[in-house]
Amino acid sequence: MKRYMIIGCGARSYMYLKAITTTFSRQAELVALCDLNPHRLSLAQEAVRRATGVGADEAIPGGGPADFEDLIRKCSVDTVIVTTMDRTHDEYIVRAMEAGCDVIVEKPLTVDARRLARIEEVRQRTGRSIRVTFNYRYAPRNSVIRELLQVRRAIGAIKSVHFEWLLDTVHGADYFRRWHRDKKNSGGLLVHKATHHFDLMNWWLADQPETVYASGALVYYGRENAEARGITRFPDRGTGADPADHYTLDLSRDNELKQMYLEAEKYDGYRRDEHVFGHYISIEDDLSVLVRYRGGTRMTYHLTAYSPWEGFRIAFNGDAGRLEYTVVEKTTVSGSDDDRGRSDAAADEGPLEEVTIRLLPLSGKVEEITPPGTNEIGHGGGDRRMLQDIFDPNREEDPLGRAADHTAGIYSIAVGIAGNMSLAREVPVAISEVVGR
Ligand SMILES: NC(=O)c1ccc[n+]([C@@H]2O[C@H](COP(=O)([O-])OP(=O)(O)OC[C@H]3O[C@@H](n4cnc5c(N)ncnc54)[C@H](O)[C@@H]3O)[C@@H](O)[C@H]2O)c1
């Protein structure tokens, strides 16, 4: 049975914590926890105690960053799961591999080319494995697209793609409230968010990106944009501010957010509820990207983070037809009561997303395709399937190649990192400059 440690006990870590201590408790063991913030660490320790039913005096071993190697050694950890803030992924990936562990890391693998080179050097030297958890690949609707394009070759050779991703002012606005809003922490949305989208596209096209040109700006969030629209009131933070303000997130009004973030603030000063119309936002909210792939396909991509609805629209143009794919998602604030309670309520909630897939051959009839399991929680059912693929040794076969290794992790962030370089230089950037090959 493999022994796991989680580093970073925030909202996302609970997916792994719950999976290992409940569904996969016969196949995997959670043996240690680590976080900079002692309050979030103890909340996670308590969650493990509740899930495993051990006594109050038998807390799972835990510690802070300085205890990382000690915990690995004392608890005989095989694999470290990294769910910290993006900027710190490289540090823990490297330290885990140096200490003899394999790594599972949340997307994005890391945020810039310098950190990527360091991870690669240590991976090659230590021979350890890195797996990036691209849950979106596992959503049945996304697997159907891979099957149509690569197995059925339904539209022939793919010549161009138009890809539009929309983030709304509930879930999307949240990136402008916390650590993500500082580009140093997240690499901006081209890295932090679009890594999912670029990974999907690399996988759907079964190809690698070659050059990237990007253009973008902060056009909606932030103080100056709000002022230009005539807004004159700027609360310091969401907690205690006017609840009628659609953009306010009051941590004290939500049990989960209050426990996990408000009560933990005094230890590290991490404020989860900055106002989206405040100062010091260094990420873009409107981005255009042009990507050329090695096989010749050209993709235009656009990300809008202030949209009335959340989801995406894609059109693939091939020499035998066109595939149109639209998903409209229902959103919540990450880590909130709504988000955490969703699994219980999902069955009564009605459709969690609307999916349309249309196959239009150049000659012949239009085909409407209904993918299975579109009403599952957790990123279109992707989270559940991915967890099974990670933790269950009797996992189902993976003929579509959904498991993403470090190379997939590299090529997905490479588009975002090259995009950031292109934004700064205002010229196209070769992917080889980012990945060094
Ligand atoms: N695949 C997905 O769909 C998905 C969804 C949500 C989040 N994520 C990823 O999960 C990761 C965590 O996101 P989150 O929403 O849980 O964030 P969060 O802010 O809720 O949690 C981050 C945790 O990391 C800890 N931390 C920060 N810096 C640290 C350091 N230097 N050393 C040790 N611990 C540190 C914080 O104290 C906090 O507990 C991010 O990389 C994010 O991209 C992925």
XYZ file of C-alpha atoms and ligand atoms in Angstrom:
481
model
C 0.000 0.000 0.000
C 1.480 3.360 -1.048
C 2.113 5.962 1.666
C 1.204 9.572 0.876
C 1.904 12.980 2.380
C -0.034 16.111 1.388
C 1.730 19.490 1.419
C -0.713 22.432 1.295
C -3.911 21.878 3.298
C -6.176 24.402 1.554
C -9.437 23.850 -0.320
C -8.086 21.607 -3.093
C -6.228 19.247 -0.761
C -9.523 17.913 0.619
C -10.265 16.098 -2.618
C -7.137 13.954 -2.077
C -7.539 13.773 1.695
C -11.098 12.424 1.406
C -10.259 10.048 -1.440
C -7.351 8.406 0.394
C -9.045 8.186 3.789
C -12.433 6.918 2.498
C -12.924 5.563 -1.055
C -9.353 4.282 -1.487
C -8.450 3.531 2.136
C -7.640 -0.092 1.220
C -5.312 0.912 -1.585
C -3.587 4.008 -0.195
C -2.574 5.456 3.144
C -2.309 9.104 4.162
C 0.572 9.177 6.650
C 1.497 12.869 7.036
C 0.304 16.422 6.388
C 2.270 19.626 5.973
C 1.334 23.320 5.704
C 2.801 26.708 6.413
C -0.312 27.647 8.351
C -0.785 25.731 11.640
C -4.530 26.408 11.708
C -5.215 24.901 8.281
C -2.896 22.036 9.198
C -4.891 21.234 12.330
C -8.213 21.473 10.431
C -6.889 18.871 7.983
C -5.606 16.677 10.834
C -9.063 16.835 12.394
C -10.688 15.947 9.045
C -8.452 12.862 8.797
C -9.304 11.897 12.367
C -13.037 12.146 11.618
C -12.723 10.191 8.378
C -10.645 7.376 9.854
C -12.417 7.288 13.237
C -9.204 7.271 15.299
C -9.140 8.768 18.822
C -8.581 12.482 19.519
C -5.032 11.783 20.770
C -3.992 9.944 17.581
C -3.587 12.853 15.173
C -1.873 12.124 11.854
C 1.709 13.511 11.999
C 1.980 17.033 10.642
C 4.356 19.967 10.465
C 5.471 23.109 8.691
C 7.871 23.635 5.750
C 10.946 23.043 7.959
C 9.610 19.606 8.965
C 9.068 18.424 5.367
C 12.080 16.078 5.027
C 11.726 14.822 8.620
C 8.100 13.876 7.997
C 9.054 12.058 4.799
C 11.697 10.051 6.629
C 9.835 9.327 9.871
C 6.575 8.424 8.138
C 8.235 6.482 5.268
C 6.410 8.538 2.631
C 6.440 7.111 -0.940
C 4.624 9.919 -2.752
C 4.140 13.592 -1.928
C 0.963 15.321 -3.145
C 1.633 19.028 -3.736
C -1.407 21.293 -3.335
C 0.226 24.544 -2.246
C 0.124 27.927 -3.951
C 1.459 27.597 -7.543
C 4.667 29.608 -6.977
C 5.796 27.104 -4.350
C 5.128 23.896 -6.336
C 8.705 23.728 -7.644
C 10.190 23.952 -4.163
C 8.234 20.982 -2.844
C 8.528 18.928 -6.041
C 12.308 19.294 -5.869
C 12.548 18.646 -2.122
C 10.311 15.575 -2.407
C 12.341 14.078 -5.271
C 15.633 14.833 -3.483
C 14.224 12.997 -0.451
C 13.493 9.931 -2.604
C 9.747 10.401 -3.249
C 7.572 10.433 -6.342
C 5.319 13.452 -6.800
C 1.708 14.125 -7.665
C 1.223 17.830 -8.252
C -1.827 19.946 -8.875
C -1.826 22.003 -12.026
C 0.059 24.087 -12.972
C 3.350 22.174 -12.688
C 5.041 25.523 -12.028
C 4.851 29.177 -13.085
C 7.961 30.143 -15.066
C 10.817 28.815 -17.202
C 13.484 29.121 -14.480
C 11.494 26.963 -12.046
C 10.659 24.494 -14.820
C 14.358 24.011 -15.648
C 15.125 23.305 -11.985
C 12.372 20.682 -11.735
C 13.606 18.979 -14.920
C 17.208 18.889 -13.750
C 16.276 17.218 -10.455
C 13.775 14.827 -12.073
C 16.391 13.581 -14.519
C 19.080 13.282 -11.843
C 16.900 11.485 -9.264
C 14.833 9.387 -11.706
C 11.656 10.057 -9.681
C 8.250 10.418 -11.359
C 6.033 13.504 -11.506
C 2.359 13.317 -12.324
C 0.313 16.464 -12.998
C -3.349 15.999 -12.100
C -5.208 17.209 -15.160
C -8.699 16.289 -14.012
C -10.424 17.817 -17.058
C -9.096 15.056 -19.309
C -11.153 12.558 -17.308
C -14.527 14.285 -17.755
C -16.394 11.871 -20.065
C -17.384 14.694 -22.399
C -13.724 15.644 -22.887
C -12.726 12.015 -23.449
C -15.408 11.812 -26.159
C -13.710 14.685 -28.021
C -10.334 12.896 -27.919
C -12.014 9.751 -29.233
C -13.800 11.612 -32.063
C -10.669 13.459 -33.163
C -7.954 10.836 -32.663
C -9.644 7.415 -32.757
C -12.550 8.001 -35.187
C -10.663 10.764 -37.071
C -14.166 12.203 -37.516
C -13.115 15.493 -39.126
C -9.929 14.284 -40.808
C -6.717 16.285 -40.388
C -7.305 19.219 -38.039
C -6.269 22.475 -39.661
C -7.471 25.118 -37.205
C -9.158 25.558 -33.839
C -11.079 28.428 -32.316
C -11.253 28.146 -28.520
C -13.043 30.615 -26.240
C -13.048 30.163 -22.439
C -15.302 32.294 -20.253
C -15.008 32.809 -16.484
C -17.974 34.398 -14.752
C -18.146 37.012 -11.996
C -18.792 34.366 -9.275
C -16.085 31.730 -9.767
C -13.952 33.743 -12.217
C -13.881 36.850 -10.032
C -12.367 34.755 -7.255
C -8.968 34.718 -8.997
C -8.839 38.460 -8.394
C -9.424 38.187 -4.620
C -6.515 36.090 -3.416
C -2.945 34.996 -4.148
C -3.716 34.346 -7.835
C -4.056 38.097 -8.461
C -0.305 38.533 -8.064
C 1.357 37.217 -11.213
C 4.420 36.127 -9.246
C 2.253 33.624 -7.351
C 0.197 32.119 -10.166
C 1.810 33.038 -13.479
C -1.480 34.822 -14.264
C -4.489 33.140 -15.835
C -2.472 32.104 -18.916
C -0.575 29.723 -16.629
C -2.811 29.132 -13.626
C -6.111 28.618 -15.466
C -5.301 28.124 -19.128
C -2.879 25.290 -18.304
C -6.042 23.124 -18.201
C -7.146 24.390 -21.593
C -3.757 24.097 -23.274
C -3.319 20.610 -21.847
C -6.696 19.562 -23.230
C -5.835 21.003 -26.628
C -2.385 19.343 -26.761
C -4.068 16.045 -25.843
C -7.011 16.437 -28.237
C -4.695 17.304 -31.117
C -2.092 14.703 -30.034
C 0.471 17.347 -30.890
C 2.936 19.734 -29.280
C 2.828 23.545 -29.511
C 5.621 25.290 -31.409
C 5.135 29.073 -31.238
C 2.918 31.388 -29.198
C 1.868 34.995 -29.646
C -0.205 36.615 -26.889
C -1.864 39.923 -26.227
C -3.839 40.831 -23.121
C -4.574 43.291 -20.322
C -6.489 43.935 -17.122
C -9.586 45.620 -18.526
C -12.365 45.003 -16.001
C -11.135 44.216 -12.461
C -8.775 46.498 -10.519
C -9.203 49.985 -9.126
C -8.498 52.003 -12.260
C -10.963 50.083 -14.431
C -13.658 50.371 -11.754
C -13.035 54.109 -11.376
C -13.327 54.561 -15.132
C -16.791 52.971 -14.944
C -17.846 55.476 -12.268
C -17.455 53.254 -9.187
C -16.532 55.351 -6.165
C -16.685 52.953 -3.177
C -13.779 50.628 -2.600
C -14.033 48.462 0.513
C -10.721 47.305 1.910
C -11.912 43.686 1.947
C -15.085 41.634 1.536
C -15.575 40.651 5.164
C -17.754 43.261 6.854
C -18.439 45.111 3.573
C -21.843 45.799 2.027
C -23.346 42.343 1.239
C -25.403 43.891 -1.574
C -22.155 44.386 -3.512
C -22.130 41.425 -5.930
C -18.326 41.242 -5.813
C -18.017 41.121 -2.038
C -16.976 37.846 -0.441
C -17.689 37.976 3.297
C -15.751 35.107 4.875
C -17.662 35.434 8.148
C -20.930 34.496 6.382
C -19.719 31.111 5.149
C -18.764 28.372 7.639
C -16.157 26.688 5.460
C -14.447 29.913 4.373
C -14.546 31.290 7.911
C -12.844 28.231 9.397
C -10.331 27.664 6.665
C -9.268 31.239 5.942
C -10.632 33.917 8.315
C -9.644 32.052 11.479
C -6.251 31.165 9.966
C -5.322 34.731 8.964
C -3.521 35.618 12.155
C -0.797 33.057 11.405
C 0.270 34.088 7.897
C -1.699 37.208 6.934
C -3.266 35.444 3.912
C -6.475 37.341 3.088
C -8.905 35.307 0.985
C -11.350 38.173 0.424
C -9.507 41.140 -1.094
C -11.862 43.265 -3.173
C -11.692 42.663 -6.921
C -11.700 46.408 -7.555
C -8.681 47.007 -5.350
C -5.092 47.989 -6.151
C -2.176 45.648 -6.860
C -3.692 43.221 -9.354
C -0.900 42.203 -11.720
C -2.716 39.510 -13.765
C -4.751 40.005 -16.943
C -8.504 39.397 -17.214
C -8.755 39.480 -21.021
C -6.282 37.477 -23.106
C -5.873 36.507 -26.753
C -3.387 33.849 -27.823
C -2.347 32.474 -31.202
C -0.644 29.060 -31.071
C 0.961 27.164 -33.939
C 1.404 23.426 -33.457
C 4.233 21.267 -34.813
C 1.768 19.367 -37.021
C 0.601 22.643 -38.613
C -2.684 23.258 -36.754
C -3.290 26.883 -35.770
C -5.331 27.787 -32.685
C -6.856 31.093 -31.681
C -7.636 31.128 -27.960
C -9.408 33.761 -25.904
C -9.959 33.949 -22.148
C -12.459 36.418 -20.685
C -12.678 36.526 -16.876
C -15.667 38.873 -16.448
C -18.378 37.018 -18.340
C -22.108 36.592 -17.502
C -21.729 32.790 -17.854
C -18.913 30.317 -17.332
C -17.822 27.613 -19.717
C -16.322 27.334 -23.156
C -16.924 27.139 -26.893
C -14.616 25.356 -29.298
C -14.718 24.825 -33.047
C -12.287 22.368 -34.661
C -11.970 22.697 -38.449
C -10.711 19.631 -40.301
C -10.311 18.656 -43.944
C -13.300 16.290 -43.563
C -15.592 18.432 -41.391
C -16.066 20.544 -38.307
C -16.612 19.686 -34.631
C -18.401 22.206 -32.415
C -18.303 21.763 -28.669
C -19.968 23.991 -26.061
C -20.176 23.573 -22.280
C -22.050 25.901 -19.917
C -21.055 25.277 -16.294
C -22.753 26.102 -12.968
C -20.244 27.759 -10.684
C -19.528 28.258 -6.966
C -16.802 29.992 -4.954
C -13.977 27.502 -4.332
C -13.935 26.070 -0.792
C -17.267 27.698 0.197
C -20.257 25.973 1.856
C -21.902 25.716 -1.593
C -18.779 24.176 -3.079
C -18.193 21.659 -0.286
C -21.920 20.801 0.076
C -22.353 20.261 -3.613
C -21.726 16.531 -3.584
C -24.666 15.979 -1.210
C -26.974 18.370 -2.989
C -25.964 17.514 -6.563
C -28.735 15.011 -7.158
C -31.453 17.607 -6.428
C -29.805 20.501 -8.159
C -30.799 19.764 -11.735
C -28.250 19.914 -14.537
C -24.798 21.021 -13.366
C -23.787 21.785 -16.909
C -25.170 21.938 -20.427
C -23.113 20.151 -23.063
C -23.516 20.375 -26.830
C -21.344 18.406 -29.240
C -22.108 18.695 -32.978
C -20.225 16.892 -35.683
C -20.650 18.504 -39.109
C -19.065 16.474 -41.909
C -18.218 18.337 -45.114
C -20.660 15.986 -46.803
C -23.352 14.015 -44.972
C -25.662 14.515 -42.013
C -24.981 16.555 -38.867
C -24.555 14.334 -35.802
C -25.535 15.496 -32.280
C -23.528 13.598 -29.671
C -24.595 13.147 -26.040
C -21.666 12.192 -23.820
C -22.257 9.982 -20.755
C -22.269 11.231 -17.131
C -22.500 14.952 -17.852
C -24.307 15.679 -14.589
C -21.556 14.563 -12.231
C -19.956 16.881 -9.715
C -16.228 17.613 -9.663
C -15.219 19.094 -13.026
C -17.715 17.186 -15.162
C -17.039 13.884 -13.372
C -13.304 14.261 -14.087
C -12.201 14.395 -10.425
C -13.748 11.021 -9.486
C -12.324 9.182 -12.497
C -8.900 10.734 -12.069
C -8.747 9.746 -8.381
C -9.548 6.168 -9.307
C -6.819 6.249 -11.927
C -4.316 7.524 -9.353
C -5.150 5.466 -6.291
C -6.791 2.227 -7.443
C -4.303 -0.423 -8.638
C -7.273 -2.180 -10.360
C -8.021 0.940 -12.375
C -9.783 0.566 -15.697
C -7.614 0.574 -18.811
C -6.683 3.964 -20.249
C -6.719 3.558 -24.054
C -7.212 7.323 -24.500
C -4.039 8.125 -22.534
C -5.710 10.352 -19.941
C -2.942 10.048 -17.312
C -0.698 13.097 -17.703
C 3.035 12.699 -17.105
C 5.571 15.484 -16.573
C 5.947 16.007 -20.343
C 2.252 16.855 -20.640
C 2.646 19.114 -17.602
C 5.563 20.871 -19.256
C 3.904 21.425 -22.641
C 0.698 22.782 -21.115
C 2.449 25.417 -18.979
C 4.910 26.088 -21.786
C 2.108 27.711 -23.812
C 1.191 29.949 -20.857
C 4.791 30.793 -19.987
C 5.656 31.550 -23.634
C 2.434 33.593 -23.701
C 3.632 35.661 -20.740
C 6.995 36.202 -22.455
C 5.171 37.232 -25.621
C 2.989 39.679 -23.647
C 6.128 41.325 -22.276
C 8.038 41.417 -25.584
C 5.104 41.890 -27.977
C 6.541 39.296 -30.386
C 5.882 35.557 -30.933
C 7.885 33.234 -28.679
C 9.132 29.737 -29.540
C 8.171 26.965 -27.107
C 11.747 25.650 -27.385
C 12.885 28.764 -25.501
C 10.734 27.679 -22.533
C 11.310 23.941 -22.506
C 14.925 24.024 -23.680
C 14.474 21.478 -26.442
N -7.329 20.885 -10.825
C -8.208 21.748 -10.388
O -9.297 21.830 -10.921
C -7.860 22.659 -9.233
C -8.874 23.315 -8.511
C -8.494 24.138 -7.439
C -7.151 24.317 -7.120
N -6.199 23.674 -7.838
C -4.758 23.848 -7.506
O -4.535 23.429 -6.165
C -3.538 24.245 -5.549
C -4.084 24.809 -4.228
O -5.204 25.634 -4.490
P -6.250 25.980 -3.329
O -7.440 26.578 -3.998
O -6.419 24.828 -2.429
O -5.459 27.165 -2.570
P -5.550 27.545 -1.008
O -5.050 28.915 -0.901
O -6.916 27.233 -0.493
O -4.540 26.527 -0.321
C -3.148 26.583 -0.476
C -2.511 26.007 0.783
O -1.092 26.012 0.602
C -0.500 26.522 1.797
N 0.787 27.142 1.450
C 1.002 28.276 0.753
N 2.311 28.521 0.631
C 2.956 27.503 1.275
C 4.318 27.180 1.483
N 5.303 27.953 1.022
N 4.608 26.057 2.170
C 3.617 25.256 2.639
N 2.316 25.500 2.465
C 1.978 26.616 1.791
C -1.493 27.524 2.347
O -1.317 27.762 3.735
C -2.811 26.839 2.029
O -3.209 25.980 3.082
C -3.156 25.312 -6.571
O -1.958 24.926 -7.214
C -4.307 25.299 -7.571
O -3.887 25.621 -8.879
C -6.530 22.840 -8.872
